[in-house]
Coordinates of C-alpha atoms in Angstrom, one line a residue:
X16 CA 244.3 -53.3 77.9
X17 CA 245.4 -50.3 75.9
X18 CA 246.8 -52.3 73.1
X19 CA 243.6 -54.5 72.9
X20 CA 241.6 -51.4 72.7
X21 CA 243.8 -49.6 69.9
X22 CA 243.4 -53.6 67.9
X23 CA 240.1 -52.9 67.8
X24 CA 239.6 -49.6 67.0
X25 CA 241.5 -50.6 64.1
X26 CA 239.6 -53.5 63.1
X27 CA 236.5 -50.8 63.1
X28 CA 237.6 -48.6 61.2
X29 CA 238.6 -50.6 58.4
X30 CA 235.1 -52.4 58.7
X31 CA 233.3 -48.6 58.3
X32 CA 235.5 -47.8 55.4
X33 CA 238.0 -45.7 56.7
X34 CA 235.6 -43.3 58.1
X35 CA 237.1 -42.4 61.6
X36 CA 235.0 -39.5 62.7
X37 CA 231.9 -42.3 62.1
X38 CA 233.9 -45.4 63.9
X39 CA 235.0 -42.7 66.9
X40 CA 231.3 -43.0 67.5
X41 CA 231.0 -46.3 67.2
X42 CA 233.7 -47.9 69.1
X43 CA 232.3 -46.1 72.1
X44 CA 228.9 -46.5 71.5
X45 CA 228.4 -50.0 69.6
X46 CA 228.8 -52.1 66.2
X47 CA 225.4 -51.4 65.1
X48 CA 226.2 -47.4 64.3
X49 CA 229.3 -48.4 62.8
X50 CA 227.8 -50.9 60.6
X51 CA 225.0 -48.4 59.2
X52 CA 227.8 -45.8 58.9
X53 CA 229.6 -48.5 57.0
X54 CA 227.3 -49.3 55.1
X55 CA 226.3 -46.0 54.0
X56 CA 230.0 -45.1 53.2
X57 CA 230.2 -48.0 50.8
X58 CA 226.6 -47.3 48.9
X59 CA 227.5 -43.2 48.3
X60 CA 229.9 -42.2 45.2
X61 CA 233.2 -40.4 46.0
X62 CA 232.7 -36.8 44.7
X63 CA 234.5 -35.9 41.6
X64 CA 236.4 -33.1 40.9
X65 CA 235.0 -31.3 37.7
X66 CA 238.2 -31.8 35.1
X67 CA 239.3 -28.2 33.6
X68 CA 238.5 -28.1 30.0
X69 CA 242.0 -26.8 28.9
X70 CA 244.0 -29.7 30.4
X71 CA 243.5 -32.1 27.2
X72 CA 243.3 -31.8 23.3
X73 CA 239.3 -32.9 24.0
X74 CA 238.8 -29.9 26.5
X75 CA 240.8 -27.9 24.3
X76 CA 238.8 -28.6 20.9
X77 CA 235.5 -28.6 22.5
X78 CA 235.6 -24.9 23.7
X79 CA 235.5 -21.9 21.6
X80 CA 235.4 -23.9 18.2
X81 CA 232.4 -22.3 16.3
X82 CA 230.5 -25.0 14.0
X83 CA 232.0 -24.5 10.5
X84 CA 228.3 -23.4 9.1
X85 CA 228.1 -20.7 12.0
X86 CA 231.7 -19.3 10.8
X87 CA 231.1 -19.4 7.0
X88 CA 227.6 -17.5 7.7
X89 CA 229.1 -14.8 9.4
X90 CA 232.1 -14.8 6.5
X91 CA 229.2 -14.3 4.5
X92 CA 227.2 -11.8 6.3
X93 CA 230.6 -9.6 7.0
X94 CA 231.5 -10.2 3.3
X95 CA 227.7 -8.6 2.0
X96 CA 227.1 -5.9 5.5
X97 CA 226.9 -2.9 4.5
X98 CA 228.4 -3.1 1.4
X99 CA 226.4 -4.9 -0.8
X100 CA 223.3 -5.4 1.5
X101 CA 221.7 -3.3 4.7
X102 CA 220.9 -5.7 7.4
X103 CA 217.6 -6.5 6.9
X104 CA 217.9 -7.3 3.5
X105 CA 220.3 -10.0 4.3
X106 CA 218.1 -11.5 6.7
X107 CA 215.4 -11.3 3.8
X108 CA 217.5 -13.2 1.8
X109 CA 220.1 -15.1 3.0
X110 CA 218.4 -16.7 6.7
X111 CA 214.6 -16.4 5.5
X112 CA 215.3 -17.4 2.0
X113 CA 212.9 -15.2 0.3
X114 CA 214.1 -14.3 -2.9
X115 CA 211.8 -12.6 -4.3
X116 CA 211.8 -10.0 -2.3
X117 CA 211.5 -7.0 -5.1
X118 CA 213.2 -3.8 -3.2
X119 CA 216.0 -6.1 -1.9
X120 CA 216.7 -7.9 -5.2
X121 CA 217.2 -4.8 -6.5
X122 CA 219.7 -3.5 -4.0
X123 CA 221.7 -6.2 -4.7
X124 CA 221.9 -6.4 -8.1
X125 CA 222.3 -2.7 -7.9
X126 CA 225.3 -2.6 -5.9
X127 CA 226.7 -5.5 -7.7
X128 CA 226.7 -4.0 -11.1
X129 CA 227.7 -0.7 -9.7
X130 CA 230.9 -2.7 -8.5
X131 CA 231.4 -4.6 -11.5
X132 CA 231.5 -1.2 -13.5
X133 CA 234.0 0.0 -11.3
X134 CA 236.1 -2.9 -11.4
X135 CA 235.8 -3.3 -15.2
X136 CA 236.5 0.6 -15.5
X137 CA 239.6 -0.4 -14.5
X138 CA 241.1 -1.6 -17.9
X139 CA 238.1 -0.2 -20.1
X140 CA 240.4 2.1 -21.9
X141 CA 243.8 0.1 -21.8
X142 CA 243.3 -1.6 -24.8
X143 CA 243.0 2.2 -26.6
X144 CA 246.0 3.5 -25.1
X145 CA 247.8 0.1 -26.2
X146 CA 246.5 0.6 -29.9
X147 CA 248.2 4.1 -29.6
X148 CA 251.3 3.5 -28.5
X149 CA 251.4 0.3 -30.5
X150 CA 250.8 2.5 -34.3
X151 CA 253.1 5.0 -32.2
X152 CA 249.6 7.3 -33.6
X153 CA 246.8 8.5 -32.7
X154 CA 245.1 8.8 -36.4
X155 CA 241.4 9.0 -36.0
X156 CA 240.9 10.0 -32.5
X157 CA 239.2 13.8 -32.0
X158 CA 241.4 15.9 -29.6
X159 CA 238.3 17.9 -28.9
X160 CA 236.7 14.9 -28.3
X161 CA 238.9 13.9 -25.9
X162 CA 238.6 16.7 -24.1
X163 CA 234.6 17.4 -23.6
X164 CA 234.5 13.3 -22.5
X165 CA 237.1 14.8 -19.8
X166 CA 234.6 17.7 -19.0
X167 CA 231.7 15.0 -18.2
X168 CA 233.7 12.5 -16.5
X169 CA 235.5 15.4 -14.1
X170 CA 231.7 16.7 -13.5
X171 CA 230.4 13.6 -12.5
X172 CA 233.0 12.7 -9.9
X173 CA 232.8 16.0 -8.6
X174 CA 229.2 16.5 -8.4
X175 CA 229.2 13.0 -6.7
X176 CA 231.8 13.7 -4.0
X177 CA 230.2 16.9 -3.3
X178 CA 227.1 14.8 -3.0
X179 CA 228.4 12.6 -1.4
X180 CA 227.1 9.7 -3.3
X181 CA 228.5 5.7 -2.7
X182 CA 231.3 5.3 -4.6
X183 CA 230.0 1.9 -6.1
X184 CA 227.8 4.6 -8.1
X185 CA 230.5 7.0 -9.7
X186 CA 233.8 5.5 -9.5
X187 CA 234.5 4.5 -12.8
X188 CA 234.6 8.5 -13.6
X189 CA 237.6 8.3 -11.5
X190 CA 239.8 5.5 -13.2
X191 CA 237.9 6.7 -16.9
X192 CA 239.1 10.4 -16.2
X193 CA 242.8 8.8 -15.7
X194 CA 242.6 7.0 -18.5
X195 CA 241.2 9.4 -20.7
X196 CA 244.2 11.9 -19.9
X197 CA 246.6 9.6 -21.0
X198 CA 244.9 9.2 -24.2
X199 CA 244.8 13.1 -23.8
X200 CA 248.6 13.2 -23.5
X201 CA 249.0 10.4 -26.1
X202 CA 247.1 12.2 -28.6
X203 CA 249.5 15.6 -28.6
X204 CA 253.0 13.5 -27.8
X205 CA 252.4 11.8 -31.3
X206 CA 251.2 14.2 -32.7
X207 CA 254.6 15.9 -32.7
X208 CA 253.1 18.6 -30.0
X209 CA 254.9 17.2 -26.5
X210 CA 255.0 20.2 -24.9
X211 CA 251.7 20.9 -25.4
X212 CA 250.9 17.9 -23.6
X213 CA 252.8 18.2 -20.9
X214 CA 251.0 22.1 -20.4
X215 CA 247.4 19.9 -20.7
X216 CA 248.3 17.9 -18.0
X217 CA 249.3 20.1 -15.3
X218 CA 246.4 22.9 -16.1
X219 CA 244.1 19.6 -15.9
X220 CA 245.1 18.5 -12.8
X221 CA 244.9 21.7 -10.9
X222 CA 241.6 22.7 -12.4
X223 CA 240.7 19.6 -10.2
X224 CA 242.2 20.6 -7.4
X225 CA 240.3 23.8 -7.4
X226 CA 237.2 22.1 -8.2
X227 CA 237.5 19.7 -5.4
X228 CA 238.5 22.1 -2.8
X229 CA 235.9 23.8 -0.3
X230 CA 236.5 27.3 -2.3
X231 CA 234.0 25.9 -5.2
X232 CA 230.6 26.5 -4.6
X233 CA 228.2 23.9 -4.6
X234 CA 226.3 25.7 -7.3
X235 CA 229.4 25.8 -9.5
X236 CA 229.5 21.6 -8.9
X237 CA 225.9 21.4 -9.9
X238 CA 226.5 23.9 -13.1
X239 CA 229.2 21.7 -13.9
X240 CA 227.3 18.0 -13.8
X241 CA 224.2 19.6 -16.0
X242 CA 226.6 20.8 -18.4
X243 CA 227.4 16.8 -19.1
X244 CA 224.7 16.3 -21.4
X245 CA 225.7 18.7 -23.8
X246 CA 229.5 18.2 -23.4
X247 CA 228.9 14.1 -23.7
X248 CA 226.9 15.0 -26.8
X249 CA 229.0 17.2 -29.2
X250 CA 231.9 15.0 -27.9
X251 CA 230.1 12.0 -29.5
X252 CA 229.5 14.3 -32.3
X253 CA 232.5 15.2 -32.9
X254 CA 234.0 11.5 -33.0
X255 CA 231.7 10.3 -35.2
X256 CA 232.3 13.8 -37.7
X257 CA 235.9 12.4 -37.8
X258 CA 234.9 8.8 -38.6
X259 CA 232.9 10.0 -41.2
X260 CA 235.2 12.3 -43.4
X261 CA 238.1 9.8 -43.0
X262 CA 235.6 6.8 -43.9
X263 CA 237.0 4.9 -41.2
X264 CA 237.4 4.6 -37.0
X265 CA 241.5 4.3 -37.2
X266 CA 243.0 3.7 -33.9
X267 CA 239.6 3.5 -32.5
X268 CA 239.7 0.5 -30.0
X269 CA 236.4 -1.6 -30.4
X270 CA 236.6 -3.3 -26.8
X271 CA 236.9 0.2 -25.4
X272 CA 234.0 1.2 -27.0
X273 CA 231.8 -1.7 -26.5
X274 CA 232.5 -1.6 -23.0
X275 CA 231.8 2.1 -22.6
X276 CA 228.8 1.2 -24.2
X277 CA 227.8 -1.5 -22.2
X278 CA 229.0 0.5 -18.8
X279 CA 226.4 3.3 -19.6
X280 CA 223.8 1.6 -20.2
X281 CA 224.2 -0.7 -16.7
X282 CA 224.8 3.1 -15.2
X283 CA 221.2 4.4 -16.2
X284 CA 220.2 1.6 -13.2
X285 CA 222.1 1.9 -10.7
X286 CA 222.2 5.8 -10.7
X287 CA 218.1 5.9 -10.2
X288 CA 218.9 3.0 -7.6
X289 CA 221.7 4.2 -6.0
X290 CA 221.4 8.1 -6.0
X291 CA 217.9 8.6 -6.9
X292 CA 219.4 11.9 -8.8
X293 CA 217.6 12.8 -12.2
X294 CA 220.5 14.7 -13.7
X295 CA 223.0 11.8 -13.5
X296 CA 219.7 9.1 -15.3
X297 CA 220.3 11.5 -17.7
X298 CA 223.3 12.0 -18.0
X299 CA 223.7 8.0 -18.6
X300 CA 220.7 7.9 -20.5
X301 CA 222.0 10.5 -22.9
X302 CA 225.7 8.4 -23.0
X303 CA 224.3 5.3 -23.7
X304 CA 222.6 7.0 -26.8
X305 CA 225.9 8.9 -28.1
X306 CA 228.0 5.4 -28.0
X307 CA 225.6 3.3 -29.5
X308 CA 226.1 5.5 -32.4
X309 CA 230.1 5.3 -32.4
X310 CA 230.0 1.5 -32.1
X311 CA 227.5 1.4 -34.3
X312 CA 230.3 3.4 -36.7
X313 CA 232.6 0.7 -35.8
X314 CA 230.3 -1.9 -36.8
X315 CA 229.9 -0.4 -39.9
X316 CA 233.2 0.8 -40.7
X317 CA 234.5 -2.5 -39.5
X318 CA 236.6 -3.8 -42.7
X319 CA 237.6 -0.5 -44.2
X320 CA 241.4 0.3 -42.7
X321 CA 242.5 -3.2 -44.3
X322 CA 240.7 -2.1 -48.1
X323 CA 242.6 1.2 -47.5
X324 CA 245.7 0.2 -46.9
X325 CA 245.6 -2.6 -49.9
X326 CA 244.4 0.3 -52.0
X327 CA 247.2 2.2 -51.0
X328 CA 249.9 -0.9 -51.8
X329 CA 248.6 -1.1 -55.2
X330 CA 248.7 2.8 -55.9

């Protein structure tokens, strides 16, 4: 009897599926439970287990790949925030596409020139220094000038650190100023007065020590940036004096003046956009005035060294 009952217990369980809690049930109390839990056994899914997302390359691809439009934007928007563009100007123009939006445009193209000045200050002067040590001379070129351009260039840098003005609008005085004291240096070494040179370049550089420490006042710093306009002036003055009495520009570099020229006059923008400060429109304004005229010189003067020094073969 016990084996015939354990046959068909066995026989109704595999008729329900396999479900033995349900058959338990049904072997006791009839085939007609068994059948509906059968039945409803067969008819429901088996749950599945969610797959985790790192066990294959398609889980792993799938999560925390941004969209390649998503990653360049924010490339972008890292590329432009804050140093080109405050935020809201780069929503302006970038994700509302509305360029013509007046005071963002001009904050851009601001801070664009303002960085291609700097970048192009760089090497603005190489090409002089290169002339000089290429004539091993530095005929033509006004010491005094020389050093009055150093007198603006050291009182715009210091008036704008003081000021604390964005670099993008100022720091081409720094790389200019370097420049220009190597032309400094140049002009005394060949001019058979070395030592001279040497003394110019340490008093320089710890005048600017001093002048960047906190012992100057600020009054001195602002003394010093309005006495630019003069200094650029009789600088200019003075170069072109010398280009006229020796009827010619000499070791005058035309791609360092162009440039300078070109530089000053970008400058008078971005220093009312930038810094809003009158004195240094001025002092641009009054820049781009004195190089016009030397490259104007240069212009005209252009064909007279090669005349010269055929004159002098023939003498």
């Amino acid at each position: 009897m016990r084996r015939r009952e354990r046959k068909r217990r066995r026989r109704r369980e595999e008729i329900c599926g396999g479900s033995v809690g349900a058959c338990a049930q049904a072997v006791w109390g009839g085939g007609g439970a068994c059948a509906a839990s059968g039945s409803a056994g067969a008819s429901a899914p088996a749950p599945q287990t969610p797959r985790p997302h790192g066990g294959g390359s398609a889980g792993r691809a799938g999560v925390g790949v941004r969209p390649f439009p998503k990653m360049a934007a924010a490339a972008l928007q890292g590329l432009l925030v804050p140093h080109l563009l405050p935020e809201r100007c780069y929503d302006e123009l970038f994700l509302r596409f509305n360029l013509l939006h007046v005071p963002c445009l001009k904050i851009l193209i601001s801070k664009g020139l303002g960085i291609a000045i700097v970048a192009g200050s760089l090497m603005v002067k190489l090409p002089q220094v290169f002339k000089i040590l290429g004539a091993k001379s530095a005929v033509g070129l006004s010491f005094h000038s020389i050093l009055l351009e150093l007198l603006a260039l050291t009182g715009t840098m210091v008036y704008s650190m003081a000021n604390g003005f964005p670099f993008s609008a100022w720091g081409e005085a720094l790389f200019l100023m370097l420049q220009t004291v190597t032309i400094g240096f140049l002009a005394q070494h060949f001019g058979g007065r070395t030592a001279q040179g040497i003394s110019f370049l340490l008093l320089y550089f710890a005048l600017l020590c001093l002048l960047l420490s906190p012992l100057t006042p600020q009054a001195v710093v602002t003394l010093l940036q309005a006495t630019n306009v003069p200094a650029i002036v009789i600088s200019r003055l003075l170069q072109a004096a010398t280009n006229y009495r020796n009827g010619h520009t000499g070791q005058l570099s035309a791609v360092t003046v162009f440039l300078l020229f070109g530089g000053s006059l970008a400058r008078i923008f971005t220093s009312v956009q930038e810094t809003g400060d009158p004195l240094m429109a001025l002092t641009y304004v009054v820049s781009s005035i004195c190089n016009g005229v030397i490259a104007g010189q240069l212009l005209y003067y252009w064909h007279v060294p090669a005349s010269m020094e055929a004159r002098k073969k023939r003498e």
